[in-house]
C-alpha positions as a LaTeX table, in Angstrom:
\begin{tabular}{lrrr}
\hline
Residue & $x$ (\AA) & $y$ (\AA) & $z$ (\AA) \\
\hline
Met1 & $-2.80$ & 31.19 & 10.65 \\
Gly2 & $-2.02$ & 28.10 & 8.59 \\
Arg3 & $-2.80$ & 24.40 & 9.22 \\
Val4 & $-1.38$ & 21.88 & 12.05 \\
Val5 & $-0.56$ & 18.77 & 10.30 \\
Leu6 & 0.46 & 15.34 & 12.54 \\
Val7 & 2.21 & 12.87 & 11.34 \\
Thr8 & 3.11 & 9.42 & 12.75 \\
Gly9 & 5.39 & 6.55 & 11.79 \\
Val10 & 7.69 & 9.24 & 10.39 \\
Ala11 & 10.66 & 6.71 & 11.03 \\
Arg12 & 9.79 & 5.45 & 8.09 \\
Gln13 & 10.90 & 6.34 & 4.78 \\
Leu14 & 7.11 & 6.86 & 2.85 \\
Gly15 & 6.24 & 9.26 & 6.38 \\
Cys16 & 9.51 & 11.20 & 6.14 \\
Arg17 & 8.39 & 12.13 & 2.36 \\
Val18 & 5.05 & 12.56 & 2.85 \\
Val19 & 6.19 & 15.38 & 6.04 \\
Arg20 & 8.70 & 16.74 & 4.29 \\
Arg21 & 6.25 & 17.24 & 1.23 \\
Leu22 & 3.67 & 18.61 & 3.83 \\
Gln23 & 5.92 & 21.59 & 5.08 \\
Arg24 & 5.85 & 22.62 & 1.49 \\
Glu25 & 1.40 & 23.56 & 1.08 \\
Pro26 & 1.10 & 27.33 & 1.30 \\
Asp27 & $-1.84$ & 26.84 & 3.85 \\
Val28 & 0.47 & 24.48 & 6.61 \\
Asp29 & 2.16 & 26.35 & 8.38 \\
Arg30 & 3.35 & 23.22 & 10.46 \\
Val31 & 4.66 & 20.04 & 10.23 \\
Val32 & 5.30 & 17.77 & 13.20 \\
Gly33 & 6.77 & 13.92 & 12.72 \\
Val34 & 5.73 & 11.08 & 15.37 \\
Asp35 & 6.99 & 7.93 & 16.77 \\
Ala36 & 8.48 & 5.89 & 18.76 \\
Leu37 & 11.78 & 5.62 & 17.33 \\
Gln38 & 13.81 & 8.31 & 16.30 \\
Pro39 & 14.01 & 8.93 & 12.25 \\
Ser40 & 17.02 & 8.26 & 10.11 \\
His41 & 16.03 & 10.46 & 7.55 \\
Arg42 & 15.73 & 14.28 & 7.51 \\
Leu43 & 12.78 & 15.75 & 8.29 \\
Gly44 & 13.25 & 19.05 & 6.79 \\
Gly45 & 12.07 & 22.22 & 8.62 \\
Ala46 & 9.34 & 19.39 & 10.28 \\
Glu47 & 9.24 & 18.69 & 14.24 \\
Phe48 & 9.61 & 15.49 & 15.73 \\
Val49 & 8.32 & 14.08 & 18.91 \\
Arg50 & 8.84 & 10.84 & 20.07 \\
Ala51 & 6.14 & 9.21 & 21.24 \\
Asp52 & 4.54 & 5.90 & 21.32 \\
Ile53 & 0.41 & 5.81 & 19.42 \\
Arg54 & 0.04 & 3.01 & 22.08 \\
Gln55 & 0.05 & 5.00 & 24.58 \\
Pro56 & $-2.40$ & 7.22 & 26.28 \\
Ala57 & 0.63 & 10.70 & 26.25 \\
Ile58 & $-0.50$ & 10.81 & 21.93 \\
Gly59 & $-3.32$ & 13.48 & 23.38 \\
Ala60 & $-1.16$ & 15.38 & 25.06 \\
Val61 & 0.61 & 16.29 & 22.00 \\
Leu62 & $-2.44$ & 16.75 & 19.97 \\
Ala63 & $-3.73$ & 19.20 & 22.05 \\
Glu64 & 0.40 & 21.04 & 23.13 \\
His65 & 0.91 & 21.89 & 19.41 \\
Gly66 & $-2.84$ & 22.42 & 18.44 \\
Val67 & $-3.39$ & 20.29 & 15.52 \\
Asp68 & $-5.94$ & 20.09 & 13.40 \\
Thr69 & $-4.93$ & 17.62 & 10.64 \\
Val70 & $-3.43$ & 13.77 & 11.23 \\
Val71 & $-2.51$ & 11.69 & 8.60 \\
His72 & $-2.16$ & 8.06 & 10.58 \\
Leu73 & 1.12 & 6.41 & 8.61 \\
Asp74 & 1.55 & 3.82 & 11.64 \\
Val75 & 0.28 & 0.96 & 10.17 \\
Asn76 & 2.86 & $-1.62$ & 8.02 \\
Gly77 & 3.49 & $-5.37$ & 7.08 \\
Thr78 & 5.84 & $-5.80$ & 8.51 \\
Pro79 & 8.83 & $-3.80$ & 11.22 \\
Leu80 & 10.78 & $-1.65$ & 10.63 \\
His81 & 14.56 & $-3.79$ & 12.61 \\
Pro82 & 15.55 & $-7.09$ & 11.07 \\
Arg83 & 15.20 & $-7.55$ & 15.43 \\
Gly84 & 11.28 & $-6.37$ & 15.50 \\
Ser85 & 9.24 & $-9.08$ & 16.06 \\
Arg86 & 5.70 & $-9.04$ & 14.23 \\
Ala87 & 3.58 & $-8.86$ & 17.48 \\
Ala88 & 4.94 & $-5.51$ & 17.96 \\
Val89 & 3.70 & $-4.59$ & 14.46 \\
Lys90 & 0.99 & $-5.48$ & 15.15 \\
Glu91 & 0.02 & $-4.47$ & 18.05 \\
Thr92 & 1.10 & $-0.14$ & 16.83 \\
Asn93 & $-1.41$ & $-1.63$ & 13.88 \\
Val94 & $-4.40$ & $-1.90$ & 16.02 \\
Ile95 & $-3.98$ & $-0.31$ & 19.98 \\
Gly96 & $-1.95$ & 2.47 & 18.29 \\
Thr97 & $-4.25$ & 2.79 & 15.46 \\
Leu98 & $-7.48$ & 3.08 & 18.05 \\
Gln99 & $-5.38$ & 5.21 & 20.69 \\
Leu100 & $-4.83$ & 7.63 & 18.53 \\
Leu101 & $-8.32$ & 7.39 & 17.03 \\
Gly102 & $-9.17$ & 7.82 & 20.71 \\
Ala103 & $-7.21$ & 11.36 & 20.94 \\
Cys104 & $-8.47$ & 12.65 & 18.50 \\
Gln105 & $-11.81$ & 12.17 & 19.28 \\
Lys106 & $-11.37$ & 14.32 & 22.15 \\
Ala107 & $-9.46$ & 17.14 & 19.83 \\
Pro108 & $-11.39$ & 19.95 & 19.02 \\
Leu109 & $-8.91$ & 20.97 & 17.24 \\
Val110 & $-9.20$ & 17.87 & 14.96 \\
Arg111 & $-10.76$ & 18.79 & 11.83 \\
Arg112 & $-9.13$ & 15.78 & 8.66 \\
Val113 & $-7.65$ & 12.54 & 9.83 \\
Val114 & $-6.65$ & 10.83 & 6.46 \\
Val115 & $-5.10$ & 6.80 & 7.41 \\
Arg116 & $-3.91$ & 4.74 & 5.42 \\
Ser117 & $-4.84$ & 1.37 & 4.74 \\
Ser118 & $-4.36$ & $-1.34$ & 2.05 \\
Val119 & $-5.77$ & $-3.30$ & $-0.71$ \\
Gly120 & $-5.31$ & $-5.79$ & 1.51 \\
Val121 & $-8.62$ & $-5.75$ & 3.18 \\
Tyr122 & $-10.26$ & $-8.09$ & 0.63 \\
Gly123 & $-8.05$ & $-10.63$ & 1.28 \\
Ala124 & $-6.88$ & $-13.03$ & $-1.49$ \\
Ala125 & $-9.34$ & $-16.25$ & $-1.98$ \\
Pro126 & $-10.58$ & $-18.51$ & $-5.06$ \\
Arg127 & $-14.26$ & $-17.64$ & $-5.02$ \\
Asp128 & $-13.02$ & $-13.31$ & $-5.26$ \\
Pro129 & $-14.75$ & $-11.73$ & $-7.64$ \\
Ala130 & $-12.22$ & $-10.51$ & $-10.81$ \\
Val131 & $-12.11$ & $-7.19$ & $-10.29$ \\
Phe132 & $-12.87$ & $-4.87$ & $-6.55$ \\
Asp133 & $-13.96$ & $-1.62$ & $-5.75$ \\
Glu134 & $-15.00$ & 0.40 & $-2.41$ \\
Ala135 & $-18.81$ & $-1.27$ & $-2.09$ \\
Met136 & $-17.77$ & $-4.72$ & $-1.63$ \\
Thr137 & $-16.45$ & $-6.65$ & 1.12 \\
Pro138 & $-14.88$ & $-10.16$ & 0.11 \\
Lys139 & $-16.15$ & $-13.91$ & 0.07 \\
Glu140 & $-13.50$ & $-14.57$ & 3.17 \\
Leu141 & $-12.87$ & $-12.17$ & 5.35 \\
Pro142 & $-9.02$ & $-12.24$ & 6.41 \\
Thr143 & $-8.11$ & $-14.43$ & 9.31 \\
Gly144 & $-3.83$ & $-13.29$ & 9.59 \\
Gly145 & $-0.79$ & $-10.88$ & 9.56 \\
Phe146 & $-1.22$ & $-7.56$ & 8.03 \\
Ala147 & $-4.71$ & $-7.45$ & 5.55 \\
Lys148 & $-6.03$ & $-8.84$ & 9.35 \\
Asp149 & $-4.74$ & $-5.48$ & 10.54 \\
Val150 & $-6.07$ & $-3.08$ & 8.37 \\
Val151 & $-9.86$ & $-4.71$ & 8.42 \\
Glu152 & $-9.87$ & $-3.80$ & 12.46 \\
Val153 & $-7.77$ & $-0.74$ & 11.68 \\
Glu154 & $-10.73$ & 0.42 & 9.12 \\
Ser155 & $-13.45$ & $-0.66$ & 11.13 \\
Tyr156 & $-11.97$ & 1.84 & 13.96 \\
Val157 & $-11.99$ & 4.26 & 11.53 \\
Arg158 & $-15.35$ & 3.80 & 10.35 \\
Gly159 & $-16.40$ & 4.04 & 14.39 \\
Phe160 & $-14.56$ & 6.85 & 14.50 \\
Ala161 & $-16.46$ & 8.31 & 11.86 \\
Arg162 & $-20.17$ & 7.87 & 13.60 \\
Arg163 & $-18.35$ & 10.01 & 16.60 \\
Arg164 & $-17.43$ & 12.82 & 14.96 \\
Pro165 & $-19.24$ & 13.45 & 11.15 \\
Asp166 & $-17.12$ & 16.54 & 12.26 \\
Val167 & $-14.48$ & 15.45 & 11.03 \\
Ser168 & $-13.41$ & 14.40 & 7.23 \\
Val169 & $-11.81$ & 11.43 & 7.80 \\
Thr170 & $-10.62$ & 9.45 & 3.87 \\
Val171 & $-8.87$ & 6.07 & 4.01 \\
Leu172 & $-6.07$ & 5.27 & 0.58 \\
Arg173 & $-6.61$ & 2.00 & 0.26 \\
Phe174 & $-2.53$ & 1.40 & $-0.93$ \\
Ala175 & $-1.81$ & $-1.46$ & $-3.68$ \\
His176 & 1.03 & $-3.22$ & $-3.36$ \\
Leu177 & 4.05 & $-0.34$ & $-2.88$ \\
Leu178 & 7.43 & $-0.54$ & $-5.32$ \\
Gly179 & 10.38 & 1.80 & $-6.14$ \\
Pro180 & 13.45 & 1.77 & $-5.31$ \\
Ala181 & 13.84 & 3.25 & $-1.12$ \\
Val182 & 10.33 & 0.41 & $-0.60$ \\
Asp183 & 11.20 & $-2.66$ & 2.39 \\
Ser184 & 8.12 & $-4.61$ & 1.84 \\
Pro185 & 7.57 & $-8.38$ & 1.60 \\
Met186 & 7.06 & $-7.84$ & $-2.51$ \\
Thr187 & 10.30 & $-6.11$ & $-2.60$ \\
Ala188 & 12.15 & $-9.04$ & $-1.04$ \\
Tyr189 & 10.18 & $-11.99$ & $-2.91$ \\
Phe190 & 10.55 & $-9.85$ & $-5.83$ \\
Ser191 & 14.42 & $-9.22$ & $-5.06$ \\
Leu192 & 15.13 & $-13.16$ & $-5.09$ \\
Pro193 & 17.25 & $-13.92$ & $-8.22$ \\
Val194 & 14.41 & $-16.92$ & $-8.91$ \\
Leu195 & 11.00 & $-16.77$ & $-7.91$ \\
Pro196 & 8.89 & $-19.50$ & $-6.31$ \\
Ser197 & 5.58 & $-19.63$ & $-7.94$ \\
Val198 & 2.17 & $-22.09$ & $-6.92$ \\
Leu199 & 2.43 & $-24.27$ & $-10.09$ \\
Gly200 & $-0.65$ & $-23.99$ & $-12.28$ \\
Tyr201 & $-1.51$ & $-20.17$ & $-11.26$ \\
Asp202 & $-0.82$ & $-17.19$ & $-12.73$ \\
Pro203 & $-2.20$ & $-13.94$ & $-10.54$ \\
Arg204 & $-2.97$ & $-10.66$ & $-11.23$ \\
Leu205 & $-0.85$ & $-8.47$ & $-9.31$ \\
Gln206 & $-1.24$ & $-4.17$ & $-9.30$ \\
Phe207 & 0.98 & $-1.66$ & $-8.24$ \\
Leu208 & 1.84 & 1.80 & $-6.70$ \\
His209 & 5.00 & 3.10 & $-7.62$ \\
Glu210 & 6.48 & 5.34 & $-4.29$ \\
Asp211 & 6.19 & 8.71 & $-5.71$ \\
Asp212 & 2.21 & 8.29 & $-5.68$ \\
Ala213 & 1.27 & 6.88 & $-2.84$ \\
Val214 & 2.96 & 10.83 & $-1.82$ \\
Glu215 & 0.88 & 12.56 & $-3.48$ \\
Ala216 & $-2.40$ & 10.76 & $-2.76$ \\
Leu217 & $-1.41$ & 11.41 & 1.01 \\
Arg218 & $-0.53$ & 15.14 & 0.16 \\
Leu219 & $-3.74$ & 15.65 & $-2.00$ \\
Ala220 & $-5.75$ & 13.52 & 0.85 \\
Ala221 & $-4.18$ & 16.22 & 3.45 \\
Gly222 & $-5.19$ & 18.87 & 1.96 \\
Glu223 & $-8.18$ & 20.96 & 1.39 \\
Pro224 & $-9.94$ & 19.69 & $-1.56$ \\
Ala225 & $-9.81$ & 21.26 & $-5.40$ \\
Arg226 & $-13.34$ & 22.35 & $-7.54$ \\
Gly227 & $-15.54$ & 19.28 & $-8.36$ \\
Thr228 & $-13.71$ & 17.03 & $-6.07$ \\
Phe229 & $-14.25$ & 15.82 & $-2.69$ \\
Thr230 & $-11.39$ & 13.79 & $-0.59$ \\
Ala231 & $-13.75$ & 12.06 & 3.05 \\
Gly232 & $-14.58$ & 8.78 & 1.89 \\
Thr233 & $-12.30$ & 5.13 & 0.60 \\
Phe234 & $-10.07$ & 5.15 & $-1.86$ \\
Asn235 & $-8.53$ & 2.26 & $-4.12$ \\
Ile236 & $-5.32$ & 3.62 & $-4.79$ \\
Ala237 & $-3.28$ & 1.74 & $-7.17$ \\
Gly238 & $-1.36$ & 2.09 & $-10.74$ \\
Asp239 & $-2.97$ & 1.73 & $-13.53$ \\
Gly240 & $-3.39$ & $-1.47$ & $-15.68$ \\
Val241 & $-2.96$ & $-5.01$ & $-14.00$ \\
Leu242 & 0.59 & $-7.65$ & $-14.08$ \\
Met243 & 0.48 & $-10.99$ & $-13.75$ \\
Leu244 & 2.88 & $-12.45$ & $-12.09$ \\
Ser245 & 4.93 & $-14.10$ & $-15.52$ \\
Gln246 & 4.84 & $-11.00$ & $-17.06$ \\
Cys247 & 6.23 & $-8.96$ & $-13.41$ \\
Ala248 & 9.22 & $-11.85$ & $-13.86$ \\
Arg249 & 10.16 & $-11.19$ & $-16.99$ \\
Arg250 & 10.48 & $-8.03$ & $-16.65$ \\
Leu251 & 12.48 & $-8.29$ & $-13.93$ \\
Gly252 & 14.69 & $-10.69$ & $-15.55$ \\
Arg253 & 14.42 & $-13.52$ & $-12.89$ \\
Pro254 & 13.06 & $-16.91$ & $-13.66$ \\
Met255 & 10.18 & $-18.30$ & $-12.22$ \\
Leu256 & 9.99 & $-22.40$ & $-9.92$ \\
Pro257 & 6.75 & $-23.39$ & $-10.37$ \\
Leu258 & 6.17 & $-25.20$ & $-7.34$ \\
Leu259 & 3.20 & $-27.50$ & $-5.52$ \\
Leu260 & 1.45 & $-25.81$ & $-2.41$ \\
Pro261 & 2.55 & $-27.81$ & $-0.53$ \\
Ala262 & 6.08 & $-26.71$ & $-1.41$ \\
Ile263 & 6.02 & $-23.28$ & $-1.57$ \\
Arg264 & 4.54 & $-23.35$ & 1.45 \\
Trp265 & 7.13 & $-25.09$ & 3.04 \\
Gly266 & 9.49 & $-22.96$ & 1.38 \\
Gly267 & 8.52 & $-20.15$ & 2.99 \\
Ser268 & 8.49 & $-21.16$ & 6.20 \\
Leu269 & 12.19 & $-21.49$ & 5.07 \\
Leu270 & 13.11 & $-18.63$ & 4.10 \\
Arg271 & 11.29 & $-16.66$ & 6.56 \\
Ser272 & 13.30 & $-18.76$ & 9.78 \\
Ala273 & 16.61 & $-18.26$ & 7.55 \\
Gly274 & 15.68 & $-14.58$ & 7.44 \\
Val275 & 15.89 & $-14.48$ & 4.18 \\
Thr276 & 12.59 & $-13.15$ & 3.04 \\
Asp277 & 9.00 & $-12.69$ & 4.92 \\
Val278 & 6.61 & $-15.37$ & 2.52 \\
Ser279 & 4.08 & $-15.62$ & 5.36 \\
Pro280 & 0.80 & $-17.38$ & 4.72 \\
Glu281 & $-0.55$ & $-14.65$ & 3.89 \\
Gln282 & 1.93 & $-13.51$ & 0.86 \\
Ile283 & 1.77 & $-16.88$ & $-0.45$ \\
Arg284 & $-2.29$ & $-16.33$ & $-1.67$ \\
Ile285 & $-1.19$ & $-13.43$ & $-2.89$ \\
Leu286 & 1.15 & $-14.92$ & $-5.30$ \\
Thr287 & $-1.66$ & $-17.18$ & $-5.87$ \\
His288 & $-4.95$ & $-16.09$ & $-6.45$ \\
Gly289 & $-4.15$ & $-12.39$ & $-7.38$ \\
Arg290 & $-6.20$ & $-9.35$ & $-6.27$ \\
Val291 & $-7.15$ & $-6.51$ & $-8.58$ \\
Val292 & $-9.19$ & $-3.29$ & $-7.56$ \\
Arg293 & $-10.58$ & $-0.96$ & $-10.24$ \\
Thr294 & $-9.69$ & 3.18 & $-9.02$ \\
Thr295 & $-12.94$ & 4.61 & $-10.32$ \\
Gln296 & $-13.27$ & 6.95 & $-7.40$ \\
Met297 & $-9.80$ & 7.36 & $-7.32$ \\
Arg298 & $-10.66$ & 9.62 & $-9.83$ \\
Glu299 & $-13.35$ & 11.08 & $-10.34$ \\
Val300 & $-13.67$ & 11.48 & $-6.81$ \\
Leu301 & $-10.58$ & 11.84 & $-5.12$ \\
Gly302 & $-9.41$ & 13.63 & $-8.58$ \\
Phe303 & $-5.62$ & 11.28 & $-8.17$ \\
Thr304 & $-4.09$ & 10.58 & $-11.27$ \\
Pro305 & $-0.96$ & 8.14 & $-10.68$ \\
Arg306 & 1.81 & 9.29 & $-13.29$ \\
His307 & 2.95 & 5.96 & $-12.49$ \\
Thr308 & 1.48 & 2.96 & $-14.04$ \\
Thr309 & 1.32 & $-1.07$ & $-12.74$ \\
Ala310 & 3.77 & $-1.22$ & $-15.07$ \\
Gly311 & 6.36 & 2.10 & $-15.01$ \\
Ala312 & 6.54 & 1.49 & $-10.86$ \\
Leu313 & 7.53 & $-2.68$ & $-11.63$ \\
Asp314 & 9.70 & $-1.21$ & $-14.02$ \\
Ala315 & 11.28 & 2.13 & $-11.24$ \\
Phe316 & 11.29 & $-1.01$ & $-9.20$ \\
Ala317 & 13.63 & $-3.29$ & $-11.29$ \\
His318 & 16.24 & $-0.49$ & $-13.11$ \\
Ser319 & 17.06 & 0.23 & $-8.22$ \\
Arg320 & 17.72 & $-2.83$ & $-7.98$ \\
Gly321 & 19.64 & $-4.25$ & $-10.73$ \\
Pro322 & 19.30 & $-6.45$ & $-13.85$ \\
Gly323 & 18.60 & $-10.73$ & $-12.92$ \\
Leu324 & 19.72 & $-13.88$ & $-14.01$ \\
Leu325 & 18.04 & $-13.54$ & $-17.61$ \\
Pro326 & 18.34 & $-10.14$ & $-19.62$ \\
Pro327 & 14.43 & $-8.94$ & $-19.46$ \\
Glu328 & 14.63 & $-6.70$ & $-22.88$ \\
Glu329 & 15.59 & $-9.85$ & $-24.30$ \\
Ile330 & 13.11 & $-11.88$ & $-23.32$ \\
Arg331 & 10.22 & $-9.00$ & $-23.28$ \\
Arg332 & 11.08 & $-8.10$ & $-27.02$ \\
Val333 & 11.05 & $-11.92$ & $-27.72$ \\
Val334 & 7.76 & $-12.18$ & $-26.01$ \\
Asp335 & 5.94 & $-9.46$ & $-28.13$ \\
Arg336 & 7.52 & $-11.45$ & $-30.75$ \\
Val337 & 5.99 & $-14.56$ & $-29.83$ \\
Ala338 & 2.21 & $-12.84$ & $-29.12$ \\
Ala339 & 1.99 & $-10.77$ & $-32.20$ \\
Arg340 & 1.94 & $-14.71$ & $-34.46$ \\
Val341 & $-0.21$ & $-16.14$ & $-32.10$ \\
Pro342 & $-4.03$ & $-14.85$ & $-32.91$ \\
Asp343 & $-6.34$ & $-13.58$ & $-29.70$ \\
Arg344 & $-8.38$ & $-16.44$ & $-29.40$ \\
Thr345 & $-9.49$ & $-14.74$ & $-25.67$ \\
Ala346 & $-10.64$ & $-11.39$ & $-26.51$ \\
Pro347 & $-14.12$ & $-10.00$ & $-25.35$ \\
Ser348 & $-16.91$ & $-9.94$ & $-27.54$ \\
His349 & $-18.06$ & $-7.12$ & $-25.16$ \\
His350 & $-16.89$ & $-4.04$ & $-23.14$ \\
Asp351 & $-14.57$ & $-5.62$ & $-20.69$ \\
Glu352 & $-14.73$ & $-3.44$ & $-17.07$ \\
Glu353 & $-11.35$ & $-4.83$ & $-15.46$ \\
Pro354 & $-8.48$ & $-2.76$ & $-15.66$ \\
Arg355 & $-5.87$ & $-3.02$ & $-18.79$ \\
Ser356 & $-2.98$ & $-5.35$ & $-18.64$ \\
His357 & 0.66 & $-4.08$ & $-19.53$ \\
Gly358 & 3.33 & $-7.17$ & $-21.28$ \\
\hline
\end{tabular}
C-alpha cells in the first residue's frame, strides 16, 4: 500500500505542478488536491476535493482519504484573482494553517507535513546581517504583509511539531520565485517597462526557479535518501546573488532612481491603479535586499537547484520578451568596462557570502 498525499492550494499553478509531480513517485498510491476554488489547470489522475482549509471540515478530508503526508502550499502573498482581497489571503495563510495543523494533530495516520514558507521571515532592514542562515532571527521582525503572515505560520508549525513529535515536519523557506508561469509582486515589478528604485541603494537579491521549487517540495514530501534528513527548516534559493542593477541590465529595463518618499507614493499609486502591488514590504526588499545561506539545503536536505539565481531571472526574462534596452548588448558593454577596471574591493580572506552573477 503506497502513501496518500494531500496537497493544499492546488488552484494555483505551483500546487497543480506539485500534484502532477507527486503522482509519478513510485511509493505514492494516491494524491488528493484541496482548494476552496476549482483549479483551472489539470491535476492528472489526482482527486480534487473542494474544501476551505479555514473550516474544520478539512479534518474529515484527512480521515476520509487516509492521508499520511500533507504538503501545505496554500500560503501566499497575493490573491489568486485580481478582485481578491489581501484580508482573505491573510486569513487563509494564518487561520487556514492553524486549522489544518489542528486537523493533522488529530489525524493518527499523518506522519509527514511539509509547509511552504518564505525567506520573508527574515524581514529586510538596514541592520540585518549580510547573510541569513536558518538559525538566525532578524534584527527587526516583519510588522505587516506576507512576511508577517509567514512568521505566524512558522510559529504554528513549531507548536504542531512539539505536540506531534512522531510527525516529520519540514519547512521550506523559498526565495523569490521566478519563471514563465509565476505571478507575484516581484514578477509584476520586473515586468514594468521602467524599474523604479530607491536612490542610493542597490540591494542584493536571490531567486528560485519554479521548476526547482517543485523538485524541492517533491524531495521534502518523500522518503529521505541515504545520508539526508528531510525534517527541519531549510532556505531554498538558487546559487548566487544579483544586485538590482544587474537584474535591470539582464531584463533590458532601465532603472529610475527615486527618493524613498517618492517610491512610497509611487507604489501606492501603482497599487491603487492595479498596475502592480508595490507594497511597503516589497519597497523594503528593493531598498535593503536579503541574502540567505543554503548550506543546509545542500548538505542536510540533499537538494541542489538546477537553476542559479541568474538562470531563474534569465528564464523569466526570456518568457516575458525584451525590455526597452537590449540586455545582451548592455551586458557585453558592462562586462568589457568591468574587465578594464581593477577590483579594489576584493576581500583578502575567504568570503562566505554567496557568489554574485553579473
